[in-house]
């Protein structure tokens, strides 16, 4: 009996180890596509949290007077975020009636729970390289001041932004998005992993094993088709970023 119990505990431990290593689900711009709420809204973040996503991704830009707002594009409703004041941007309503969220409001909403990580994409500036770095410093300072550091992962297409985060927040995790660096190159620069388009990994499938062997994060965007999801789960990537979190959750949690 005692032996059976020990075996049972061992089996449970093994199972929990396996589930820990399972591919995790990141809702791209929140869970917006099948829920009918606007992308990158607080509502989309809440939907991702409600469905139990491991992470919810969102994008940020900085207003003319240095307030950070959550939006994918550099423009919203024809207004350029970087050259508009925070006061004018705060007056913009999304299609669900929600105000265009600031990073502060968005992080505070995300901090009301513990399960879903906040995957913060720092958008490079269209105005200047320096402005992208200034956005990065402000965003990291806000994350730290709200005590959100342990809940946030950073991603960016701009390699200098990735390196800046490592410099100013050595404990933060950073993934690079552009797909033009090998895992060895990222590793040498202290970047914690890649978050690459799935077509990059279709061309360089060996990068997944290489990154895993270096204990790097392997994240893939934006994977919406089931054959691609199945292949990446099989390859054991750490994270898949998707507009279809409902489908992916069913696959990884079965
Ligand atoms: Mg993004």
Coordinates of C-alpha atoms and ligand atoms in Angstrom, one line a residue:
X1 CA 0.0 0.0 0.0
X2 CA 2.8 2.3 1.0
X3 CA 4.6 1.5 -2.2
X4 CA 1.5 2.2 -4.2
X5 CA 1.1 5.6 -2.5
X6 CA 4.7 6.5 -3.2
X7 CA 4.1 5.5 -6.9
X8 CA 1.0 7.6 -7.0
X9 CA 2.9 10.7 -5.6
X10 CA 5.7 10.1 -8.1
X11 CA 3.2 9.9 -11.0
X12 CA 1.6 13.1 -9.8
X13 CA 4.9 14.8 -9.6
X14 CA 5.9 13.7 -13.1
X15 CA 2.5 14.9 -14.4
X16 CA 2.9 18.3 -12.8
X17 CA 6.4 18.6 -14.3
X18 CA 5.1 17.7 -17.7
X19 CA 2.3 20.3 -17.4
X20 CA 4.8 22.9 -16.3
X21 CA 6.8 22.3 -19.5
X22 CA 3.7 22.6 -21.7
X23 CA 3.4 25.3 -24.2
X24 CA 1.7 28.4 -22.8
X25 CA -0.9 30.5 -24.4
X26 CA -0.5 34.3 -24.9
X27 CA -3.5 36.2 -26.2
X28 CA -2.3 38.6 -28.9
X29 CA -3.5 42.1 -28.1
X30 CA -5.8 40.5 -25.5
X31 CA -8.5 38.1 -26.3
X32 CA -10.4 40.3 -28.8
X33 CA -11.1 38.3 -31.9
X34 CA -13.9 35.9 -30.7
X35 CA -15.1 38.1 -27.8
X36 CA -16.1 41.1 -29.9
X37 CA -14.2 43.6 -27.8
X38 CA -11.5 46.0 -29.2
X39 CA -8.0 44.8 -29.4
X40 CA -5.6 46.2 -26.8
X41 CA -8.5 47.3 -24.6
X42 CA -8.9 46.7 -20.9
X43 CA -11.9 44.5 -21.9
X44 CA -9.7 42.3 -24.1
X45 CA -7.2 41.9 -21.2
X46 CA -10.1 40.9 -18.9
X47 CA -11.3 38.4 -21.5
X48 CA -7.8 36.8 -21.7
X49 CA -7.7 36.7 -17.9
X50 CA -11.2 35.2 -17.7
X51 CA -10.4 32.4 -20.1
X52 CA -7.2 31.6 -18.2
X53 CA -4.5 32.6 -20.7
X54 CA -1.0 32.4 -19.4
X55 CA -0.2 35.8 -20.9
X56 CA -1.9 38.7 -22.6
X57 CA 0.1 40.8 -25.1
X58 CA -0.3 44.6 -25.7
X59 CA 1.5 47.4 -27.4
X60 CA 2.5 50.8 -26.2
X61 CA 3.4 54.3 -27.7
X62 CA 4.2 57.6 -26.0
X63 CA 2.2 60.8 -26.4
X64 CA 3.9 64.2 -27.3
X65 CA 4.0 65.0 -23.6
X66 CA 5.5 61.6 -22.6
X67 CA 2.4 59.7 -21.3
X68 CA 2.3 56.1 -22.4
X69 CA -0.8 54.7 -24.1
X70 CA -1.8 51.2 -25.2
X71 CA -2.5 50.8 -28.9
X72 CA -1.1 48.7 -31.7
X73 CA -0.7 51.3 -34.4
X74 CA 1.2 54.6 -34.2
X75 CA -2.2 56.2 -35.1
X76 CA -5.6 55.8 -33.6
X77 CA -8.7 57.1 -35.4
X78 CA -6.4 59.1 -37.7
X79 CA -4.5 60.7 -34.8
X80 CA -0.7 60.2 -34.4
X81 CA -0.1 59.2 -30.8
X82 CA 3.5 60.5 -30.7
X83 CA 2.6 64.0 -31.7
X84 CA -0.6 64.4 -29.7
X85 CA -1.1 65.4 -26.1
X86 CA -2.2 63.0 -23.4
X87 CA -5.2 65.2 -22.7
X88 CA -6.4 64.8 -26.3
X89 CA -5.6 61.1 -26.4
X90 CA -7.4 60.4 -23.2
X91 CA -10.6 61.8 -24.9
X92 CA -10.5 59.0 -27.5
X93 CA -13.1 56.3 -27.1
X94 CA -12.7 52.8 -28.3
X95 CA -15.6 51.0 -30.0
X96 CA -16.8 49.6 -26.7
X97 CA -17.0 53.0 -25.1
X98 CA -13.8 52.5 -23.1
X99 CA -11.2 55.3 -23.1
X100 CA -7.9 54.7 -24.9
X101 CA -6.1 53.1 -22.0
X102 CA -2.9 54.5 -20.6
X103 CA -0.2 52.1 -19.6
X104 CA -0.9 52.9 -16.0
X105 CA -4.5 52.1 -16.1
X106 CA -3.8 48.9 -18.1
X107 CA -1.2 47.7 -15.7
X108 CA -3.4 48.4 -12.7
X109 CA -6.2 46.3 -14.3
X110 CA -3.6 43.5 -14.9
X111 CA -2.4 43.6 -11.4
X112 CA -5.8 42.7 -10.0
X113 CA -5.0 39.0 -10.7
X114 CA -2.0 36.7 -10.5
X115 CA -2.4 34.1 -13.3
X116 CA -2.1 36.0 -16.6
X117 CA 1.3 37.6 -17.3
X118 CA 1.4 41.0 -19.0
X119 CA 3.4 40.9 -22.2
X120 CA 4.4 44.4 -22.9
X121 CA 5.5 45.3 -26.5
X122 CA 7.5 48.5 -26.7
X123 CA 7.0 50.0 -30.1
X124 CA 9.9 51.8 -31.7
X125 CA 9.3 55.6 -32.2
X126 CA 8.6 56.9 -35.7
X127 CA 10.1 60.2 -34.6
X128 CA 13.5 59.2 -33.4
X129 CA 15.5 56.3 -32.0
X130 CA 16.0 58.3 -28.8
X131 CA 12.3 58.6 -28.3
X132 CA 11.9 54.8 -28.4
X133 CA 14.6 54.6 -25.7
X134 CA 12.8 57.3 -23.7
X135 CA 9.5 55.3 -24.0
X136 CA 11.3 52.2 -22.8
X137 CA 12.8 54.0 -19.7
X138 CA 9.4 55.5 -18.8
X139 CA 7.6 52.2 -19.3
X140 CA 10.1 50.2 -17.1
X141 CA 9.9 53.0 -14.4
X142 CA 6.1 52.7 -14.4
X143 CA 6.2 48.9 -14.2
X144 CA 8.6 49.1 -11.3
X145 CA 6.7 51.9 -9.4
X146 CA 3.5 49.9 -9.6
X147 CA 5.3 46.8 -8.3
X148 CA 4.3 45.0 -11.5
X149 CA 7.9 43.9 -12.4
X150 CA 7.3 40.2 -11.5
X151 CA 4.1 40.1 -13.7
X152 CA 5.6 41.7 -16.9
X153 CA 7.6 40.4 -19.8
X154 CA 9.0 42.8 -22.4
X155 CA 9.1 42.3 -26.1
X156 CA 10.3 44.6 -28.9
X157 CA 11.3 44.7 -32.6
X158 CA 13.9 47.2 -31.7
X159 CA 17.1 45.5 -30.6
X160 CA 18.4 48.6 -28.9
X161 CA 15.2 48.8 -26.8
X162 CA 15.7 45.1 -25.8
X163 CA 19.3 45.9 -24.7
X164 CA 18.2 49.0 -22.9
X165 CA 15.7 47.0 -20.8
X166 CA 18.4 44.5 -19.8
X167 CA 20.6 47.4 -18.8
X168 CA 18.0 49.2 -16.6
X169 CA 16.0 46.2 -15.4
X170 CA 18.5 43.3 -15.1
X171 CA 15.8 41.0 -13.6
X172 CA 13.3 41.6 -16.3
X173 CA 12.7 39.0 -19.1
X174 CA 13.1 40.3 -22.7
X175 CA 12.3 38.7 -26.0
X176 CA 13.3 40.0 -29.4
X177 CA 10.7 40.0 -32.2
X178 CA 12.3 40.8 -35.5
X179 CA 13.5 37.3 -36.4
X180 CA 16.9 38.3 -37.7
X181 CA 19.2 37.1 -34.9
X182 CA 20.2 33.5 -34.1
X183 CA 19.6 32.2 -30.6
X184 CA 23.4 32.3 -30.0
X185 CA 23.5 36.0 -31.0
X186 CA 20.6 36.8 -28.6
X187 CA 22.2 34.8 -25.8
X188 CA 25.5 36.6 -26.3
X189 CA 23.8 39.9 -25.8
X190 CA 21.9 38.7 -22.7
X191 CA 18.4 38.7 -24.4
X192 CA 16.3 36.0 -22.7
X193 CA 14.7 34.6 -25.7
X194 CA 13.0 35.1 -29.1
X195 CA 9.4 35.9 -30.0
X196 CA 9.6 35.2 -33.7
X197 CA 7.0 34.9 -36.5
X198 CA 6.2 31.3 -37.2
X199 CA 7.5 31.6 -40.8
X200 CA 11.0 32.4 -39.4
X201 CA 10.9 29.2 -37.4
X202 CA 9.6 27.2 -40.4
X203 CA 12.8 28.3 -42.2
X204 CA 15.0 27.8 -39.2
X205 CA 13.4 25.0 -37.1
X206 CA 16.8 24.2 -35.5
X207 CA 16.6 27.5 -33.7
X208 CA 14.0 26.1 -31.3
X209 CA 16.2 23.3 -30.1
X210 CA 19.2 25.6 -30.0
X211 CA 17.3 28.2 -27.8
X212 CA 15.9 25.5 -25.6
X213 CA 19.4 24.0 -25.0
X214 CA 20.5 27.5 -23.8
X215 CA 17.4 27.6 -21.6
X216 CA 16.0 30.6 -23.5
X217 CA 12.4 31.5 -23.9
X218 CA 10.9 30.4 -27.2
X219 CA 7.8 32.4 -28.1
X220 CA 6.1 32.5 -31.5
X221 CA 3.7 35.0 -33.1
X222 CA 1.0 35.2 -34.4
X223 CA -0.1 31.6 -34.7
X224 CA -3.8 31.3 -35.7
X225 CA -3.9 28.1 -37.7
X226 CA -4.2 24.7 -36.1
X227 CA -1.4 22.9 -38.1
X228 CA 1.1 25.6 -37.1
X229 CA -0.1 25.4 -33.4
X230 CA 0.2 21.5 -33.5
X231 CA 3.7 21.7 -35.0
X232 CA 4.9 24.2 -32.4
X233 CA 3.4 22.3 -29.5
X234 CA 5.1 19.2 -30.8
X235 CA 8.4 21.2 -31.0
X236 CA 7.8 22.2 -27.3
X237 CA 8.1 26.0 -27.7
X238 CA 7.5 27.8 -24.4
X239 CA 4.8 30.2 -25.6
X240 CA 2.5 30.7 -28.6
X241 CA 1.0 34.1 -29.2
X242 CA -2.3 33.9 -30.9
X243 CA -5.5 35.6 -31.9
X244 CA -7.3 32.3 -31.3
X245 CA -6.6 31.6 -27.6
X246 CA -9.8 29.6 -27.2
X247 CA -8.5 27.0 -29.8
X248 CA -5.0 26.9 -28.4
X249 CA -6.1 26.6 -24.8
X250 CA -8.1 23.5 -25.7
X251 CA -5.1 22.0 -27.4
X252 CA -2.6 22.6 -24.5
X253 CA -5.0 21.8 -21.7
X254 CA -6.5 18.6 -22.9
Ligands
LIG1 MG1 2.3 43.5 -30.5

